Structure formats: structure tokens, C-alpha cells
Coordinates of C-alpha atoms and ligand atoms in Angstrom, one line a residue:
M1 CA -59.6 83.2 -86.8
T2 CA -62.2 86.0 -88.0
N3 CA -60.7 89.5 -87.9
I4 CA -63.2 92.1 -86.7
L5 CA -62.7 95.8 -86.5
Y6 CA -64.8 97.9 -84.1
A7 CA -65.5 101.3 -85.6
G8 CA -68.3 102.5 -83.4
N9 CA -68.6 104.8 -80.4
P10 CA -65.2 104.2 -78.5
A11 CA -67.0 104.2 -75.2
Q12 CA -69.0 101.1 -76.2
Y13 CA -66.0 99.1 -77.4
D14 CA -65.5 97.0 -74.3
A15 CA -69.2 96.2 -74.1
F16 CA -69.4 95.0 -77.7
K17 CA -66.3 92.9 -77.2
K18 CA -67.6 91.4 -74.0
H19 CA -71.0 90.4 -75.4
L20 CA -70.0 89.4 -79.0
T21 CA -66.9 87.4 -78.4
P22 CA -68.7 84.4 -76.4
L23 CA -71.7 84.4 -78.9
C24 CA -69.2 84.0 -81.8
T25 CA -67.2 81.3 -79.8
A26 CA -70.5 79.4 -79.2
Q27 CA -70.9 79.3 -83.0
G28 CA -67.4 77.9 -83.5
I29 CA -66.0 81.3 -84.5
T30 CA -62.8 82.7 -83.0
L31 CA -62.8 86.5 -83.1
N32 CA -59.8 88.5 -83.5
W33 CA -60.5 92.1 -82.5
L34 CA -58.1 94.3 -84.5
D35 CA -56.7 97.6 -83.7
M36 CA -57.5 100.7 -85.9
D37 CA -53.8 100.7 -87.0
A38 CA -54.0 96.9 -88.1
P39 CA -53.3 96.3 -91.9
K40 CA -56.5 97.2 -93.6
A41 CA -56.5 94.1 -95.9
D42 CA -56.7 91.9 -92.8
V43 CA -60.2 93.0 -91.9
D44 CA -63.1 90.6 -92.4
Y45 CA -65.8 92.6 -90.7
I46 CA -66.3 96.2 -89.6
L47 CA -68.9 97.3 -86.9
Y48 CA -69.5 100.9 -88.0
A49 CA -71.3 103.8 -86.5
P50 CA -70.8 107.4 -87.8
N51 CA -69.6 108.5 -84.4
G52 CA -66.7 106.2 -84.8
P53 CA -63.2 106.7 -86.1
I54 CA -63.6 105.6 -89.9
K55 CA -64.4 108.1 -92.4
D56 CA -63.4 106.3 -95.5
L57 CA -64.8 102.7 -95.9
S58 CA -63.3 101.9 -99.2
D59 CA -59.8 101.2 -97.9
Y60 CA -60.8 97.7 -96.8
P61 CA -60.2 95.4 -99.8
N62 CA -61.1 92.0 -98.1
V63 CA -64.1 93.1 -95.8
K64 CA -67.1 90.7 -96.1
L65 CA -69.6 93.0 -94.4
I66 CA -69.8 96.4 -92.9
Q67 CA -72.3 95.9 -90.1
S68 CA -74.0 99.2 -89.3
L69 CA -74.7 99.6 -85.6
W70 CA -77.4 102.1 -86.4
A71 CA -80.8 101.4 -88.1
G72 CA -80.4 104.7 -90.2
V73 CA -77.7 104.5 -92.7
E74 CA -77.7 107.9 -94.4
K75 CA -74.6 109.1 -92.8
L76 CA -72.7 105.9 -93.7
L77 CA -73.9 106.1 -97.3
A78 CA -73.1 109.9 -97.4
T79 CA -69.4 108.9 -96.9
Q80 CA -69.7 107.8 -100.5
T81 CA -66.9 105.1 -99.8
V82 CA -68.9 102.0 -99.6
T83 CA -67.9 99.3 -101.8
T84 CA -68.9 96.2 -99.9
P85 CA -72.3 94.9 -98.4
V86 CA -73.7 96.9 -95.8
A87 CA -76.2 95.5 -93.1
R88 CA -78.3 97.9 -91.1
M89 CA -79.1 97.4 -87.4
V90 CA -82.3 95.3 -86.7
E91 CA -82.5 94.2 -83.2
T92 CA -84.9 93.6 -80.4
G93 CA -83.8 96.3 -78.0
L94 CA -83.9 99.0 -80.6
T95 CA -87.3 97.9 -81.8
Q96 CA -88.8 97.7 -78.3
G97 CA -87.4 101.1 -77.3
M98 CA -89.0 102.7 -80.5
A99 CA -92.3 101.0 -79.6
D100 CA -92.3 102.2 -76.1
Y101 CA -91.5 105.8 -77.4
V102 CA -94.3 105.6 -80.0
M103 CA -96.8 104.2 -77.8
G104 CA -96.0 106.8 -75.0
H105 CA -96.2 109.8 -77.3
V106 CA -99.3 108.5 -79.1
L107 CA -101.2 108.1 -75.9
R108 CA -99.9 111.7 -74.7
H109 CA -101.4 113.1 -78.0
H110 CA -104.5 110.9 -77.7
L111 CA -105.3 111.9 -74.1
G112 CA -104.2 115.6 -74.6
T113 CA -102.0 115.5 -71.4
D114 CA -100.2 118.5 -72.4
S115 CA -103.3 120.6 -72.0
Y116 CA -103.5 119.5 -68.3
S117 CA -99.7 120.0 -67.7
F118 CA -100.0 123.6 -68.8
A119 CA -103.4 124.3 -67.4
K120 CA -104.0 127.4 -65.4
A121 CA -105.7 127.2 -62.0
G122 CA -109.4 126.9 -62.5
D123 CA -109.2 125.6 -65.9
W124 CA -112.0 122.9 -65.7
D125 CA -113.2 121.4 -68.8
E126 CA -114.8 118.1 -68.2
T127 CA -114.9 116.9 -71.8
P128 CA -113.2 113.5 -71.9
P129 CA -110.9 112.6 -74.8
P130 CA -112.2 110.1 -77.3
V131 CA -111.5 106.4 -76.8
S132 CA -108.8 104.8 -78.8
S133 CA -111.0 103.1 -81.2
D134 CA -112.2 106.5 -82.3
R135 CA -108.6 107.6 -83.0
T136 CA -106.8 106.6 -86.2
V137 CA -103.1 106.4 -86.1
G138 CA -101.1 106.5 -89.4
I139 CA -97.5 105.3 -89.8
L140 CA -95.5 106.4 -92.6
G141 CA -92.8 103.7 -92.9
I142 CA -93.9 100.3 -91.9
G143 CA -90.5 98.6 -92.0
Q144 CA -88.9 96.7 -89.0
L145 CA -89.7 99.6 -86.6
G146 CA -92.8 101.0 -88.0
M147 CA -94.6 97.7 -88.4
Y148 CA -93.8 96.6 -85.0
C149 CA -95.1 99.9 -83.5
A150 CA -98.2 99.7 -85.8
R151 CA -99.1 96.3 -84.5
K152 CA -98.7 97.4 -80.9
L153 CA -100.9 100.3 -81.5
A154 CA -103.5 98.1 -83.2
Q155 CA -103.4 95.6 -80.4
F156 CA -103.9 98.4 -78.0
G157 CA -107.1 99.5 -79.8
F158 CA -106.2 102.2 -82.3
P159 CA -107.4 101.8 -85.9
T160 CA -103.9 101.7 -87.4
I161 CA -102.9 102.4 -91.0
G162 CA -99.5 102.3 -92.6
W163 CA -97.7 103.3 -95.8
S164 CA -94.5 101.8 -97.3
R165 CA -92.8 101.6 -100.7
S166 CA -93.8 98.1 -101.3
Q167 CA -97.4 96.8 -100.6
K168 CA -97.6 94.8 -97.4
T169 CA -100.5 92.8 -95.9
D170 CA -101.1 92.4 -92.2
D171 CA -104.0 91.0 -90.1
L172 CA -103.9 94.1 -87.7
V173 CA -102.6 97.0 -89.8
E174 CA -104.4 98.5 -92.9
C175 CA -101.5 98.7 -95.4
H176 CA -101.1 101.2 -98.3
S177 CA -98.4 102.0 -100.8
G178 CA -98.1 104.4 -103.7
A179 CA -99.1 107.9 -104.2
D180 CA -102.8 107.2 -103.6
G181 CA -101.9 105.3 -100.5
L182 CA -99.9 108.2 -99.1
I183 CA -102.9 110.5 -99.6
H184 CA -105.2 108.0 -97.9
V185 CA -103.0 107.6 -94.8
L186 CA -102.4 111.3 -94.6
S187 CA -106.1 112.1 -94.8
Q188 CA -107.3 109.5 -92.4
S189 CA -104.8 109.9 -89.7
D190 CA -105.6 111.7 -86.4
I191 CA -102.1 111.0 -85.2
L192 CA -99.3 110.6 -88.0
V193 CA -95.9 108.8 -86.9
L194 CA -93.1 109.1 -89.2
L195 CA -90.7 106.1 -89.4
L196 CA -89.2 106.5 -92.9
P197 CA -85.5 106.6 -93.5
D198 CA -83.8 109.6 -94.7
T199 CA -83.5 109.2 -98.5
P200 CA -83.8 111.6 -101.5
D201 CA -87.4 110.1 -102.0
T202 CA -88.5 110.8 -98.5
K203 CA -87.0 114.4 -98.0
H204 CA -89.8 116.8 -97.0
I205 CA -92.5 114.2 -97.3
I206 CA -94.2 116.4 -94.8
D207 CA -94.7 119.7 -96.7
V208 CA -97.4 122.3 -97.4
H209 CA -99.0 119.9 -99.9
S210 CA -99.1 116.8 -97.6
I211 CA -100.1 118.9 -94.7
A212 CA -103.0 120.4 -96.7
T213 CA -104.3 116.7 -97.2
M214 CA -104.2 115.9 -93.3
K215 CA -107.2 116.2 -91.0
E216 CA -107.8 119.5 -89.2
G217 CA -106.2 119.3 -85.8
A218 CA -104.1 116.1 -86.6
S219 CA -100.8 115.8 -84.7
I220 CA -97.4 114.5 -85.8
I221 CA -94.9 112.4 -84.0
N222 CA -91.4 112.1 -85.7
P223 CA -88.9 109.7 -84.5
G224 CA -87.7 109.0 -88.1
R225 CA -85.3 111.6 -89.4
G226 CA -85.4 115.4 -89.5
P227 CA -85.3 115.8 -93.1
L228 CA -88.7 114.1 -93.5
I229 CA -90.3 117.4 -92.4
D230 CA -90.2 120.8 -94.0
D231 CA -89.8 122.7 -90.8
A232 CA -91.3 126.1 -92.2
A233 CA -94.4 124.2 -93.5
L234 CA -94.9 122.4 -90.1
L235 CA -94.3 125.7 -88.1
A236 CA -97.0 127.6 -90.3
A237 CA -99.4 124.7 -89.9
L238 CA -98.9 124.7 -86.0
D239 CA -99.4 128.4 -85.9
N240 CA -102.7 128.3 -88.1
G241 CA -104.1 125.3 -86.1
K242 CA -104.1 122.9 -89.1
I243 CA -101.7 120.8 -87.0
S244 CA -102.5 120.7 -83.2
A245 CA -99.3 119.3 -81.9
A246 CA -96.0 117.8 -82.9
T247 CA -93.5 115.7 -80.9
L248 CA -90.0 115.8 -82.7
D249 CA -87.1 113.7 -81.9
V250 CA -84.9 114.2 -84.9
F251 CA -83.9 117.3 -86.8
D252 CA -82.0 118.6 -89.8
V253 CA -79.3 119.8 -87.5
E254 CA -78.6 118.0 -84.2
P255 CA -78.2 119.0 -81.5
L256 CA -81.1 121.3 -82.5
P257 CA -79.7 124.8 -82.3
V258 CA -80.8 126.7 -79.3
D259 CA -82.5 129.5 -81.3
H260 CA -84.5 127.1 -83.3
P261 CA -88.4 128.0 -83.1
Y262 CA -89.3 124.4 -82.1
W263 CA -87.8 124.8 -78.7
A264 CA -90.1 127.6 -77.7
H265 CA -93.2 126.6 -79.6
P266 CA -96.1 125.9 -77.2
K267 CA -97.4 123.1 -79.5
V268 CA -93.9 121.2 -80.0
L269 CA -92.2 118.8 -77.7
V270 CA -88.6 118.5 -78.5
T271 CA -86.8 115.2 -77.4
P272 CA -83.1 114.9 -78.1
H273 CA -82.8 112.0 -80.4
I274 CA -83.6 109.4 -77.8
A275 CA -86.7 107.7 -79.2
S276 CA -84.5 104.6 -79.2
A277 CA -80.9 103.3 -79.6
T278 CA -79.0 100.1 -80.4
R279 CA -78.7 98.2 -77.2
T280 CA -75.3 96.5 -77.0
K281 CA -76.3 93.1 -75.6
S282 CA -79.4 92.4 -77.8
S283 CA -77.6 93.9 -80.9
C284 CA -74.9 91.3 -80.5
E285 CA -77.5 88.5 -81.2
T286 CA -78.0 90.1 -84.7
I287 CA -74.2 90.7 -85.3
V288 CA -73.3 87.0 -84.5
Q289 CA -76.0 85.8 -86.9
N290 CA -74.4 87.9 -89.8
I291 CA -70.8 86.9 -89.0
A292 CA -72.1 83.2 -88.9
R293 CA -73.7 83.7 -92.2
G294 CA -70.6 85.2 -93.7
E295 CA -68.3 82.5 -92.5
A296 CA -70.9 79.9 -93.8
G297 CA -71.1 81.8 -97.3
Q298 CA -74.7 82.5 -96.7
P299 CA -76.5 85.6 -97.6
F300 CA -76.4 88.3 -94.9
L301 CA -79.4 89.6 -93.0
H302 CA -80.9 93.2 -93.4
L303 CA -78.7 94.3 -96.2
V304 CA -78.9 97.9 -97.4
D305 CA -80.2 98.5 -100.9
L306 CA -77.5 101.0 -102.0
N307 CA -79.9 102.4 -104.9
A308 CA -82.8 102.9 -102.5
G309 CA -80.5 104.4 -99.8
Y310 CA -81.9 102.3 -96.9
Ligands
NAP1 P1 -86.9 99.9 -92.6 O1 -87.1 98.5 -91.9 O2 -85.9 100.0 -93.6 O3 -88.2 100.5 -92.9 C1 -88.3 101.6 -93.6 C2 -89.7 101.7 -94.1 O4 -89.9 102.9 -94.9 C3 -90.1 100.6 -95.0 O5 -91.4 100.2 -94.7 C4 -90.0 101.1 -96.3 O6 -90.8 100.6 -97.4 C5 -90.5 102.6 -96.3 N1 -90.0 103.5 -97.2 C6 -88.7 103.8 -97.5 N2 -88.7 104.7 -98.6 C7 -89.8 104.9 -98.9 C8 -90.6 105.6 -99.8 N3 -89.8 106.3 -100.8 N4 -91.9 105.5 -100.0 C9 -92.6 104.8 -99.2 N5 -92.2 104.1 -98.1 C10 -90.8 104.1 -98.1 O7 -86.1 100.8 -91.3 P2 -86.6 100.8 -89.8 O8 -85.5 99.8 -89.1 O9 -87.9 100.4 -89.5 O10 -86.0 102.3 -89.4 C11 -86.7 103.4 -89.9 C12 -86.0 104.6 -89.6 O11 -86.1 104.9 -88.2 C13 -84.5 104.6 -89.8 O12 -84.2 104.7 -91.1 C14 -84.0 105.8 -88.9 O13 -84.0 106.8 -89.8 C15 -85.1 105.9 -87.9 N6 -84.7 105.5 -86.5 C16 -84.8 106.5 -85.5 C17 -84.2 106.2 -84.2 C18 -84.3 107.3 -83.1 O14 -83.9 107.1 -82.2 N7 -85.0 108.5 -83.5 C19 -83.7 105.1 -83.9 C20 -83.8 104.1 -84.9 C21 -84.2 104.3 -86.2 P3 -90.5 99.1 -97.7 O15 -91.0 98.3 -96.5 O16 -91.5 98.8 -99.0 O17 -89.1 98.9 -98.2

């Protein structure tokens, strides 16, 4: 019997139990779903999300793995109570949803559809947008989500360049790393997509200095995390035309306060942290793999590097 504690959004408990139990049974693992008031020493695995009931993760002395139900783990790590391995969520539904969001908004920026949505009667400019092969898309953060999106964009026809902490190689995406690589991607991108995690190293990666290196009239799409952007710097760049448009899904404070200037800014589209989300059914395919690995004494997948913070 393998004891599992669900500590995610209570509304999704039944769905996780329904999907994960038979997947584990098929692997010869019998799951025992514990109540929150069960002895903490009994817990083998925790399914965790910040919108669940656990605030202190240090109380579970025998836990083998904290499986995050979210891709971003900054809130989990901010509890400063993690003493056991943590795996972040990597799953096909989350990845596909992010690619849909990124592709949709890249095409929106590329085609300039907002200008037609807000056109006045009689506006009639027959200038067509450039073709995709003439529009470079840069992605800061070519990890699980960023690389998938980058490859989709490249397959569609956009020259696509990416930046990550470690150097990568890819047959479709031009990959960069390091400080020079960041400047290269910033300076070459017509549309810049942010898919970095929220860590001390990535805070305000988009600030007055990085914006200054960007192309005149470039646009920004941020489905990563709010702290990646210095909001004052972006607002100033939108107002002076250096940045032509921004699509923002994530913010320092969520929900975005009603009086925040982003809401009313004519060059900003606010989406309410819906770029993607963990899908219960497909995420259970990932979770069962990690439980099976734990039970077999094998290394877990998608472990968080606690020093790097992601
Ligand atoms: P991931 O696989 O860990 O990828 C993160 C990428 O960022 C990696 O390429 C990593 O480089 C790079 N990176 C991290 N720190 C860096 C630094 N200091 N300098 C340069 N590159 C750095 O994460 P993921 O699964 O793709 O998710 C990315 C983020 O998306 C999450 O952290 C979360 O914040 C966000 N997200 C948002 C939503 C939403 O609905 N808005 C949904 C899911 C996720 P290496 O490859 O070298 O490690």
C-alpha cells in the first residue's frame, strides 16, 4: 500500500483520485488516499499546489516526493519548508495549452489584428503584414514549455531564436545562452515571448536596459511570470513607442488590481493567468511515472534544482 496525500485545489481532488488510482493499479501499486488529518509520518507522496491546504511541507518525515501540480514552483519554494525532493509538473496537456496560447498571440501580434479590431469606420490601409518568414520570434526560456512553443513556431515558418541558462542545440530553433546570447535574442526579436521561471536571477529581466537593446516596435508576450518584467519600464516603453504592444498573462500581484495601468492601456492585452494549466487526466500520466519510479527506487523525473529555484 502506497500512501498519498492530495494537497492541491480541493475542487480537483475527486478527479485526481479517479484518474490516478487505476493508472497506479495498472503498475501494481495500490494507492491509499490519506485524509489531511492522517499521521504525517504515514505520507509517502504529496500532490501539492499553492492553492491547497498545506502551508508547511517540513512536517512529513517519510515523504519520498513532493509532486508539484504546477510547472512554476516559486510559491512552493517560498514556503521555505522543503526538505525532500520536489518534482515540478511537466505534462502534455499543460504543454499543448501553452503552445496554443503562444501561437495564437504571436499570430495576433504578427498580423496586427488589434489595429483592425479597434479601427474607426473608414480606416482603410491596404498595407499587408509581413510574412512569417520575415518576422523573428525570440523566446526567453527554452525549457519544457518554451522549446515546445519555439519548435511549433519554427515549424509554422517564423525564424525562431531562444535563450536558456545552459546551451542547447536544436534542428529548428537557433539556441543561445549567457549574457551575449541574451543581447542577441533581445536585439533580433520582433516578437519576444517570456517563458522563464520566477527566480532571483530572472527578476526584471525585462527592464530599461534590456528594452533599450530591443528592436524599435518589437512586442512582448509574457505567459511566464509577472516579476520577469519591470512594469514601470514596460509602460514607459509602450508610451514612447519603443515597444509596440504587450500581451500579459501573469503579474506581480494576481488578480491584477483594478486600478493597474495595464488594464486601460491601449497597447496591452491582459489575460487572467489562463495561458495554460495542468490538465488532471494527462498530468496523472506524469504522476504515475514518478510514483512508480519512487516505488522501484529509481530517480524521479523533473526534479527541481533547489539552488537554481526552478
Ligand atoms: P523549465 O522546463 O524549467 O524551463 C525554464 C527555462 O528557463 C529553461 O530553458 C531554463 O534554462 C531557463 N532559465 C531559467 N533560469 C534562467 C536564467 N537565469 N537564465 C537563462 N535561462 C534561464 O520550465 P517550464 O516547464 O518550461 O515552465 C516555464 C515557466 O512557465 C514556469 O516556471 C512558469 O513560471 C510558467 N508557466 C506559466 C503558466 C501560465 O499559465 N501562465 C503555466 C505554466 C507555466 P535551462 O534549460 O538551461 O535550465
